[in-house]
Amino acid sequence: MVSIYSHSNVQIPKLKAPPMTVAFIDLAAQQARLRENLDAAISQVLDQGQYIMGPQVRLLEKQLAEFCGARHCLTCANGTDALQLALMALGIKAGDAVFVPSFTFAATAEVVPFLNATPVFVDCLPDTFNMDPESLKRAIIQAKSVGLRPACVIPVDLFGLPAGYDALLAIAHENDMKLIGDSAQGFGGIYKGKTTGSIADITTTSFFPAKPLGCYGDGGALFTDDEELARLIDSYRVHGKGTHKYYNERIGMNSRLDTLQAAILIEKLAVYGDEIEKRQAVASRYNAGLSNRFETPYVPDGLKSVWAQYTLKTASSAERETLQQRAKDAGIPTVIYYPVPLHMQNAYNAFPVDPTGLAVSEDLAQRVISLPMHPYLEPETQERIVAAVAG
Ligand SMILES: *Cc1c(COP(=O)(O)O)cnc(C)c1O
């Protein structure tokens, strides 16, 4: 065949089939597994017509509480509202210091200034990426020195790994503070025999679609063993209602989980335990393929992650860039959670921090990278990912 370029020395690039793209989180695989049940559950809600606070909402709350061993579960509109409702139930107000990690999603800190309280940023540990108890102690002293009242600690179960609750709860309670576990990424994780949701004074979670237990829209929930807190949360999520819907005891919010999302979550919760095991298998295969090349995730004895993310620590930001490009060339998506710690963001850089600085958070932001992670990731696909990432 005569090429139109045959008269010149132009090199025609060989046409390579583009690499098959891998999903970062494959929600379609899960949907295929559950589709029939989901269709039936959705149809049932449409037939019933109770779109707000229908019977599926209460049923889901009962099942979620049983799943984690909490006495009370209250669903709400999203994980951010869950955090705000928790702070409202605890009476957090102006002059209060709320201790939050800097290496997290913004929602953890965002709700604090909303209630006119002050977020105080705490560093994390270099191995688990979760809140550092020693940094928390320094931040408490700092908060007091600027005239704030230590009121609440919000550790995050980052990337699905439960925070170091024993030490953090001890420090919180010694200082007359309550502890809210932000388990948006970690619901169902195990900490020394307890499931997240039954460990902190209040636990919050999110059902955003990409979270380990996600719905098909926005959703969230709170867990507590405390009867009075549960009553307050129930009131705050429906306009501060009293014993009757149109008696208002306090200034509240409109933050409910739709009946449709509850019906979907009931079906997803039924396979969630199995999915957590599948996530564990995926993480183990990554560990086997990558631990001789990168710092792979550290899970302390007695803890079980639900693997919201599988996050590697590279040696340098330059190595991370190379890795990300190699993966991209092979059709493999990677994401950097999180590129800028909150205390360095324009919105948050004026708030107090651990006075010795947040060196670990700043370092992690330069070096971490998350790989595709979901329960239905096939071993063959993982081999491709490992080969591309290891280079
Ligand atoms: C996703 C997330 C939230 C917020 O949940 P939404 O449902 O998106 O409002 C809060 N904290 C952490 C750590 C999260 O990852």
CSV table of C-alpha atoms and ligand atoms in Angstrom, one decimal:
chain,number,residue,atom,x,y,z
A,1,MET,CA,0.0,0.0,0.0
A,2,VAL,CA,1.3,3.4,-0.9
A,3,SER,CA,1.3,5.8,2.0
A,4,ILE,CA,0.8,9.5,1.3
A,5,TYR,CA,3.9,9.9,3.4
A,6,SER,CA,6.0,7.6,1.4
A,7,HIS,CA,7.8,10.5,-0.3
A,8,SER,CA,9.0,12.0,3.1
A,9,ASN,CA,10.8,10.8,6.1
A,10,VAL,CA,7.8,11.4,8.5
A,11,GLN,CA,7.5,8.6,10.9
A,12,ILE,CA,4.0,7.3,11.2
A,13,PRO,CA,3.3,6.3,14.8
A,14,LYS,CA,2.3,2.7,15.1
A,15,LEU,CA,-1.3,2.5,16.0
A,16,LYS,CA,-1.6,0.8,19.3
A,17,ALA,CA,-4.9,-0.2,20.7
A,18,PRO,CA,-5.6,2.2,23.6
A,19,PRO,CA,-5.2,0.5,27.0
A,20,MET,CA,-8.4,-0.7,28.5
A,21,THR,CA,-9.4,1.8,31.1
A,22,VAL,CA,-9.8,0.6,34.7
A,23,ALA,CA,-12.5,2.1,36.9
A,24,PHE,CA,-11.2,3.8,40.1
A,25,ILE,CA,-14.4,2.7,41.9
A,26,ASP,CA,-16.6,0.3,39.9
A,27,LEU,CA,-20.2,0.9,41.1
A,28,ALA,CA,-21.6,-0.9,38.0
A,29,ALA,CA,-20.2,-4.3,39.1
A,30,GLN,CA,-22.0,-4.0,42.4
A,31,GLN,CA,-25.2,-2.8,40.7
A,32,ALA,CA,-25.1,-5.8,38.4
A,33,ARG,CA,-25.0,-8.1,41.4
A,34,LEU,CA,-27.9,-6.3,43.2
A,35,ARG,CA,-29.9,-5.0,40.3
A,36,GLU,CA,-33.0,-7.2,40.7
A,37,ASN,CA,-33.3,-6.5,44.4
A,38,LEU,CA,-32.7,-2.8,43.9
A,39,ASP,CA,-35.4,-2.6,41.2
A,40,ALA,CA,-37.8,-4.4,43.5
A,41,ALA,CA,-36.9,-2.1,46.5
A,42,ILE,CA,-37.3,1.0,44.5
A,43,SER,CA,-40.6,-0.1,43.0
A,44,GLN,CA,-41.9,-0.8,46.5
A,45,VAL,CA,-41.2,2.8,47.6
A,46,LEU,CA,-42.9,4.1,44.5
A,47,ASP,CA,-45.9,1.9,45.2
A,48,GLN,CA,-46.0,3.0,48.8
A,49,GLY,CA,-45.6,6.7,48.1
A,50,GLN,CA,-44.0,7.6,51.5
A,51,TYR,CA,-40.9,9.4,50.1
A,52,ILE,CA,-39.9,11.1,53.3
A,53,MET,CA,-39.4,9.1,56.5
A,54,GLY,CA,-41.1,6.0,55.1
A,55,PRO,CA,-40.8,2.7,56.9
A,56,GLN,CA,-37.6,1.8,55.1
A,57,VAL,CA,-35.8,4.7,56.9
A,58,ARG,CA,-36.6,3.2,60.4
A,59,LEU,CA,-35.8,-0.3,59.2
A,60,LEU,CA,-32.4,0.8,57.8
A,61,GLU,CA,-31.7,2.6,61.1
A,62,LYS,CA,-32.4,-0.5,63.0
A,63,GLN,CA,-30.3,-2.7,60.7
A,64,LEU,CA,-27.4,-0.2,60.8
A,65,ALA,CA,-27.4,0.0,64.6
A,66,GLU,CA,-27.4,-3.8,64.7
A,67,PHE,CA,-24.6,-4.0,62.2
A,68,CYS,CA,-22.2,-2.0,64.3
A,69,GLY,CA,-23.6,-2.6,67.8
A,70,ALA,CA,-24.8,0.9,68.5
A,71,ARG,CA,-27.9,1.5,70.6
A,72,HIS,CA,-29.2,4.3,68.3
A,73,CYS,CA,-28.8,5.1,64.7
A,74,LEU,CA,-30.3,8.3,63.1
A,75,THR,CA,-30.0,8.8,59.4
A,76,CYS,CA,-29.7,12.2,57.8
A,77,ALA,CA,-29.1,13.9,54.4
A,78,ASN,CA,-25.3,13.5,54.1
A,79,GLY,CA,-22.1,12.9,56.0
A,80,THR,CA,-21.4,16.7,56.4
A,81,ASP,CA,-24.8,17.2,58.0
A,82,ALA,CA,-24.2,14.2,60.3
A,83,LEU,CA,-21.1,16.0,61.6
A,84,GLN,CA,-23.0,19.3,62.1
A,85,LEU,CA,-25.9,17.5,63.8
A,86,ALA,CA,-23.5,15.8,66.2
A,87,LEU,CA,-21.9,19.1,67.1
A,88,MET,CA,-25.3,20.7,67.5
A,89,ALA,CA,-26.4,17.9,69.8
A,90,LEU,CA,-23.3,18.4,71.9
A,91,GLY,CA,-24.1,22.1,72.2
A,92,ILE,CA,-20.9,23.3,70.5
A,93,LYS,CA,-20.8,27.1,70.2
A,94,ALA,CA,-18.7,30.2,69.9
A,95,GLY,CA,-15.5,30.0,72.1
A,96,ASP,CA,-15.3,26.2,71.8
A,97,ALA,CA,-12.3,24.5,70.3
A,98,VAL,CA,-13.0,21.4,68.2
A,99,PHE,CA,-9.9,19.4,67.4
A,100,VAL,CA,-9.7,18.0,63.9
A,101,PRO,CA,-7.1,16.4,61.7
A,102,SER,CA,-5.6,18.5,58.9
A,103,PHE,CA,-5.0,15.6,56.6
A,104,THR,CA,-8.7,14.8,55.8
A,105,PHE,CA,-11.6,15.8,53.6
A,106,ALA,CA,-12.7,19.4,54.3
A,107,ALA,CA,-16.1,18.4,55.7
A,108,THR,CA,-14.6,17.3,59.0
A,109,ALA,CA,-13.5,20.9,59.7
A,110,GLU,CA,-16.1,22.8,57.7
A,111,VAL,CA,-19.0,22.2,60.1
A,112,VAL,CA,-17.1,23.8,63.1
A,113,PRO,CA,-16.9,27.5,62.0
A,114,PHE,CA,-20.5,27.1,60.8
A,115,LEU,CA,-21.5,26.8,64.5
A,116,ASN,CA,-19.2,29.7,65.3
A,117,ALA,CA,-16.7,27.4,67.1
A,118,THR,CA,-13.0,27.2,66.2
A,119,PRO,CA,-11.4,24.2,64.5
A,120,VAL,CA,-7.9,23.5,65.8
A,121,PHE,CA,-5.7,21.4,63.5
A,122,VAL,CA,-4.0,18.3,64.8
A,123,ASP,CA,-1.2,16.4,63.0
A,124,CYS,CA,-1.5,12.7,62.0
A,125,LEU,CA,0.7,9.7,62.5
A,126,PRO,CA,3.1,8.8,59.6
A,127,ASP,CA,2.1,5.1,59.5
A,128,THR,CA,-1.7,5.0,60.0
A,129,PHE,CA,-2.4,8.6,58.7
A,130,ASN,CA,-4.8,8.9,61.6
A,131,MET,CA,-4.9,11.5,64.4
A,132,ASP,CA,-1.7,11.7,66.5
A,133,PRO,CA,-2.6,11.7,70.3
A,134,GLU,CA,0.6,13.6,71.2
A,135,SER,CA,-0.2,16.3,68.7
A,136,LEU,CA,-3.7,16.5,70.1
A,137,LYS,CA,-2.3,17.1,73.6
A,138,ARG,CA,-0.2,20.0,72.3
A,139,ALA,CA,-3.2,21.4,70.4
A,140,ILE,CA,-5.3,21.4,73.5
A,141,ILE,CA,-2.7,23.4,75.4
A,142,GLN,CA,-2.5,25.8,72.4
A,143,ALA,CA,-6.3,26.2,72.3
A,144,LYS,CA,-6.4,27.0,76.0
A,145,SER,CA,-3.6,29.6,75.7
A,146,VAL,CA,-5.6,31.5,73.1
A,147,GLY,CA,-8.7,31.5,75.3
A,148,LEU,CA,-10.7,28.7,73.8
A,149,ARG,CA,-12.6,26.0,75.7
A,150,PRO,CA,-11.6,22.5,74.6
A,151,ALA,CA,-15.0,21.0,73.7
A,152,CYS,CA,-14.7,18.2,71.2
A,153,VAL,CA,-12.3,16.0,69.2
A,154,ILE,CA,-13.2,14.6,65.8
A,155,PRO,CA,-10.8,11.9,64.6
A,156,VAL,CA,-11.3,10.5,61.1
A,157,ASP,CA,-11.1,6.8,60.2
A,158,LEU,CA,-9.0,7.9,57.2
A,159,PHE,CA,-9.2,5.7,54.1
A,160,GLY,CA,-11.2,3.2,56.0
A,161,LEU,CA,-8.8,2.5,58.9
A,162,PRO,CA,-10.3,3.1,62.4
A,163,ALA,CA,-8.5,5.9,64.3
A,164,GLY,CA,-6.5,5.1,67.4
A,165,TYR,CA,-9.6,5.4,69.6
A,166,ASP,CA,-8.2,4.2,73.0
A,167,ALA,CA,-5.7,7.0,73.3
A,168,LEU,CA,-7.9,9.6,71.7
A,169,LEU,CA,-10.9,8.9,73.9
A,170,ALA,CA,-8.8,8.9,77.0
A,171,ILE,CA,-7.4,12.4,76.2
A,172,ALA,CA,-10.8,13.7,75.2
A,173,HIS,CA,-12.5,12.5,78.4
A,174,GLU,CA,-9.7,13.6,80.7
A,175,ASN,CA,-10.2,17.0,79.3
A,176,ASP,CA,-14.0,16.9,79.6
A,177,MET,CA,-14.5,16.7,75.9
A,178,LYS,CA,-16.7,14.5,73.8
A,179,LEU,CA,-15.3,12.5,70.9
A,180,ILE,CA,-17.1,12.3,67.5
A,181,GLY,CA,-15.7,9.6,65.2
A,182,ASP,CA,-15.9,10.8,61.5
A,183,SER,CA,-16.4,7.4,59.9
A,184,ALA,CA,-17.5,8.6,56.5
A,185,GLN,CA,-14.8,6.4,55.1
A,186,GLY,CA,-14.6,3.8,57.8
A,187,PHE,CA,-18.1,2.5,58.7
A,188,GLY,CA,-17.9,-1.2,59.5
A,189,GLY,CA,-14.1,-1.1,60.4
A,190,ILE,CA,-13.0,-3.0,63.4
A,191,TYR,CA,-11.1,-1.6,66.4
A,192,LYS,CA,-10.1,-4.1,69.0
A,193,GLY,CA,-13.3,-6.2,68.6
A,194,LYS,CA,-15.6,-3.2,68.3
A,195,THR,CA,-17.1,-1.9,65.1
A,196,THR,CA,-16.9,1.8,64.2
A,197,GLY,CA,-20.3,3.3,65.1
A,198,SER,CA,-20.1,1.7,68.6
A,199,ILE,CA,-16.8,3.3,69.8
A,200,ALA,CA,-17.0,7.1,69.9
A,201,ASP,CA,-19.5,9.1,71.9
A,202,ILE,CA,-21.1,9.9,68.5
A,203,THR,CA,-20.1,8.3,65.2
A,204,THR,CA,-21.0,9.9,61.9
A,205,THR,CA,-20.9,8.3,58.4
A,206,SER,CA,-21.7,9.2,54.8
A,207,PHE,CA,-23.5,7.2,52.1
A,208,PHE,CA,-22.1,9.3,49.3
A,209,PRO,CA,-22.0,6.9,46.3
A,210,ALA,CA,-18.2,6.4,46.4
A,211,LYS,CA,-18.0,5.6,50.1
A,212,PRO,CA,-17.6,2.0,51.1
A,213,LEU,CA,-21.3,1.8,51.9
A,214,GLY,CA,-22.9,4.2,49.4
A,215,CYS,CA,-26.4,5.0,48.1
A,216,TYR,CA,-27.4,6.5,44.8
A,217,GLY,CA,-27.4,10.1,46.0
A,218,ASP,CA,-26.5,11.9,49.2
A,219,GLY,CA,-27.0,10.3,52.6
A,220,GLY,CA,-25.6,10.1,56.1
A,221,ALA,CA,-26.1,8.7,59.6
A,222,LEU,CA,-25.2,9.2,63.2
A,223,PHE,CA,-24.7,6.5,65.9
A,224,THR,CA,-24.7,6.8,69.6
A,225,ASP,CA,-25.4,4.8,72.8
A,226,ASP,CA,-26.6,8.0,74.6
A,227,GLU,CA,-30.4,8.2,74.8
A,228,GLU,CA,-30.4,12.0,75.3
A,229,LEU,CA,-28.0,12.7,72.4
A,230,ALA,CA,-30.1,10.5,70.1
A,231,ARG,CA,-33.2,12.4,71.1
A,232,LEU,CA,-31.5,15.8,70.4
A,233,ILE,CA,-30.2,14.6,67.0
A,234,ASP,CA,-33.7,13.3,66.1
A,235,SER,CA,-35.0,16.8,66.9
A,236,TYR,CA,-32.3,18.8,65.2
A,237,ARG,CA,-32.6,16.8,61.9
A,238,VAL,CA,-36.3,17.8,61.6
A,239,HIS,CA,-36.3,21.6,62.3
A,240,GLY,CA,-35.8,21.2,66.1
A,241,LYS,CA,-39.1,19.5,66.5
A,242,GLY,CA,-40.5,18.7,70.0
A,243,THR,CA,-42.9,16.0,70.9
A,244,HIS,CA,-45.0,17.1,67.9
A,245,LYS,CA,-43.7,18.0,64.4
A,246,TYR,CA,-45.1,21.5,64.7
A,247,TYR,CA,-43.8,22.2,68.2
A,248,ASN,CA,-40.3,23.7,67.8
A,249,GLU,CA,-38.0,23.3,70.8
A,250,ARG,CA,-34.8,24.5,69.2
A,251,ILE,CA,-33.4,25.9,65.9
A,252,GLY,CA,-32.8,22.8,63.7
A,253,MET,CA,-32.2,21.8,60.2
A,254,ASN,CA,-33.9,19.9,57.4
A,255,SER,CA,-31.7,16.9,57.1
A,256,ARG,CA,-33.4,13.6,56.4
A,257,LEU,CA,-32.4,10.5,54.4
A,258,ASP,CA,-34.9,9.9,51.5
A,259,THR,CA,-37.0,6.7,51.7
A,260,LEU,CA,-35.7,5.7,48.3
A,261,GLN,CA,-32.1,5.9,49.4
A,262,ALA,CA,-32.9,4.0,52.6
A,263,ALA,CA,-34.5,1.2,50.4
A,264,ILE,CA,-31.4,1.1,48.3
A,265,LEU,CA,-29.1,1.0,51.4
A,266,ILE,CA,-31.1,-1.9,52.9
A,267,GLU,CA,-30.1,-4.0,49.8
A,268,LYS,CA,-26.5,-2.8,49.9
A,269,LEU,CA,-26.1,-3.3,53.6
A,270,ALA,CA,-27.2,-7.0,53.1
A,271,VAL,CA,-24.0,-7.6,51.1
A,272,TYR,CA,-21.7,-5.1,52.9
A,273,GLY,CA,-20.1,-7.6,55.2
A,274,ASP,CA,-19.2,-9.7,52.2
A,275,GLU,CA,-17.9,-6.7,50.3
A,276,ILE,CA,-15.7,-5.7,53.2
A,277,GLU,CA,-14.1,-9.2,53.0
A,278,LYS,CA,-13.7,-8.8,49.2
A,279,ARG,CA,-12.0,-5.4,49.8
A,280,GLN,CA,-9.7,-7.1,52.2
A,281,ALA,CA,-8.7,-9.6,49.6
A,282,VAL,CA,-8.1,-6.8,47.1
A,283,ALA,CA,-5.9,-5.0,49.6
A,284,SER,CA,-3.9,-8.2,50.4
A,285,ARG,CA,-3.2,-8.8,46.7
A,286,TYR,CA,-1.9,-5.2,46.3
A,287,ASN,CA,0.2,-5.6,49.4
A,288,ALA,CA,1.7,-8.8,47.9
A,289,GLY,CA,2.5,-7.1,44.6
A,290,LEU,CA,3.7,-3.7,45.9
A,291,SER,CA,5.2,-3.9,49.3
A,292,ASN,CA,8.7,-4.6,48.1
A,293,ARG,CA,8.5,-1.4,46.0
A,294,PHE,CA,6.5,1.2,48.0
A,295,GLU,CA,5.4,1.8,51.6
A,296,THR,CA,2.0,0.0,51.5
A,297,PRO,CA,-0.8,0.8,54.0
A,298,TYR,CA,-0.1,-0.1,57.7
A,299,VAL,CA,-2.9,-1.7,59.7
A,300,PRO,CA,-2.1,-2.1,63.4
A,301,ASP,CA,-2.8,-5.4,65.2
A,302,GLY,CA,-6.4,-5.7,66.2
A,303,LEU,CA,-7.7,-3.3,63.6
A,304,LYS,CA,-9.5,-4.0,60.4
A,305,SER,CA,-9.9,-1.4,57.6
A,306,VAL,CA,-12.8,-1.3,55.2
A,307,TRP,CA,-10.4,0.0,52.5
A,308,ALA,CA,-12.2,3.1,51.3
A,309,GLN,CA,-8.9,3.8,49.6
A,310,TYR,CA,-5.7,1.8,49.0
A,311,THR,CA,-3.0,4.4,49.5
A,312,LEU,CA,0.7,4.1,48.8
A,313,LYS,CA,3.4,6.3,50.2
A,314,THR,CA,6.0,7.0,47.6
A,315,ALA,CA,9.6,8.1,48.4
A,316,SER,CA,9.2,11.6,47.0
A,317,SER,CA,6.7,13.8,45.1
A,318,ALA,CA,8.8,13.3,42.0
A,319,GLU,CA,8.4,9.5,42.3
A,320,ARG,CA,4.7,10.0,42.8
A,321,GLU,CA,4.5,12.1,39.6
A,322,THR,CA,6.3,9.4,37.7
A,323,LEU,CA,4.1,6.7,39.1
A,324,GLN,CA,0.9,8.6,38.3
A,325,GLN,CA,2.1,9.2,34.7
A,326,ARG,CA,3.0,5.5,34.2
A,327,ALA,CA,-0.4,4.5,35.5
A,328,LYS,CA,-2.2,7.0,33.3
A,329,ASP,CA,-0.4,5.7,30.2
A,330,ALA,CA,-1.6,2.3,31.0
A,331,GLY,CA,-5.2,3.5,31.4
A,332,ILE,CA,-5.2,3.2,35.2
A,333,PRO,CA,-6.7,6.1,37.2
A,334,THR,CA,-5.0,7.2,40.4
A,335,VAL,CA,-6.1,10.0,42.8
A,336,ILE,CA,-4.2,12.1,45.3
A,337,TYR,CA,-6.1,12.2,48.6
A,338,TYR,CA,-5.3,14.8,49.8
A,339,PRO,CA,-3.0,17.2,47.9
A,340,VAL,CA,-3.2,20.1,50.4
A,341,PRO,CA,-3.7,19.7,54.1
A,342,LEU,CA,-6.6,21.8,55.5
A,343,HIS,CA,-4.4,24.1,57.6
A,344,MET,CA,-2.7,25.3,54.4
A,345,GLN,CA,-6.0,25.9,52.5
A,346,ASN,CA,-7.1,29.5,52.0
A,347,ALA,CA,-10.4,28.8,53.8
A,348,TYR,CA,-8.7,27.4,56.9
A,349,ASN,CA,-5.2,28.8,57.3
A,350,ALA,CA,-6.1,31.3,60.0
A,351,PHE,CA,-7.2,28.8,62.5
A,352,PRO,CA,-5.0,27.5,65.4
A,353,VAL,CA,-2.8,24.4,64.9
A,354,ASP,CA,-0.5,22.2,67.0
A,355,PRO,CA,2.2,24.8,67.9
A,356,THR,CA,5.0,22.4,66.8
A,357,GLY,CA,3.5,22.3,63.3
A,358,LEU,CA,1.9,19.7,61.2
A,359,ALA,CA,5.0,18.2,59.4
A,360,VAL,CA,3.5,14.8,58.9
A,361,SER,CA,0.3,16.1,57.2
A,362,GLU,CA,2.4,18.3,55.0
A,363,ASP,CA,4.8,15.5,54.1
A,364,LEU,CA,1.9,13.0,53.3
A,365,ALA,CA,0.2,15.5,51.0
A,366,GLN,CA,3.4,15.4,48.9
A,367,ARG,CA,3.8,11.6,48.7
A,368,VAL,CA,0.6,9.7,49.0
A,369,ILE,CA,-1.3,8.2,46.0
A,370,SER,CA,-4.4,6.1,45.9
A,371,LEU,CA,-5.0,3.2,43.5
A,372,PRO,CA,-8.3,1.8,42.1
A,373,MET,CA,-10.1,0.1,45.0
A,374,HIS,CA,-13.5,-1.6,45.1
A,375,PRO,CA,-14.8,-5.1,46.1
A,376,TYR,CA,-15.1,-6.3,42.6
A,377,LEU,CA,-11.6,-5.6,41.4
A,378,GLU,CA,-10.5,-8.8,39.6
A,379,PRO,CA,-7.0,-10.4,40.2
A,380,GLU,CA,-6.1,-10.0,36.5
A,381,THR,CA,-6.9,-6.3,36.5
A,382,GLN,CA,-4.9,-5.9,39.7
A,383,GLU,CA,-1.9,-7.6,38.1
A,384,ARG,CA,-2.1,-5.0,35.3
A,385,ILE,CA,-2.3,-2.2,37.9
A,386,VAL,CA,0.6,-3.6,39.9
A,387,ALA,CA,2.7,-4.0,36.8
A,388,ALA,CA,2.0,-0.4,35.6
A,389,VAL,CA,2.5,1.1,39.1
A,390,ALA,CA,5.7,-0.7,39.9
A,391,GLY,CA,7.2,0.2,36.5
B,1,LIG,C1,-17.1,12.2,52.5
B,1,LIG,C2,-16.7,12.7,53.8
B,1,LIG,C3,-17.5,13.5,54.6
B,1,LIG,C4,-18.7,14.1,54.1
B,1,LIG,O1,-19.7,13.3,53.6
B,1,LIG,P1,-20.8,13.8,52.6
B,1,LIG,O2,-21.8,12.8,52.6
B,1,LIG,O3,-20.1,14.0,51.3
B,1,LIG,O4,-21.3,15.1,53.1
B,1,LIG,C5,-17.0,13.8,55.8
B,1,LIG,N1,-15.8,13.4,56.3
B,1,LIG,C6,-15.0,12.6,55.6
B,1,LIG,C7,-13.7,12.1,56.1
B,1,LIG,C8,-15.4,12.2,54.3
B,1,LIG,O5,-14.6,11.4,53.6
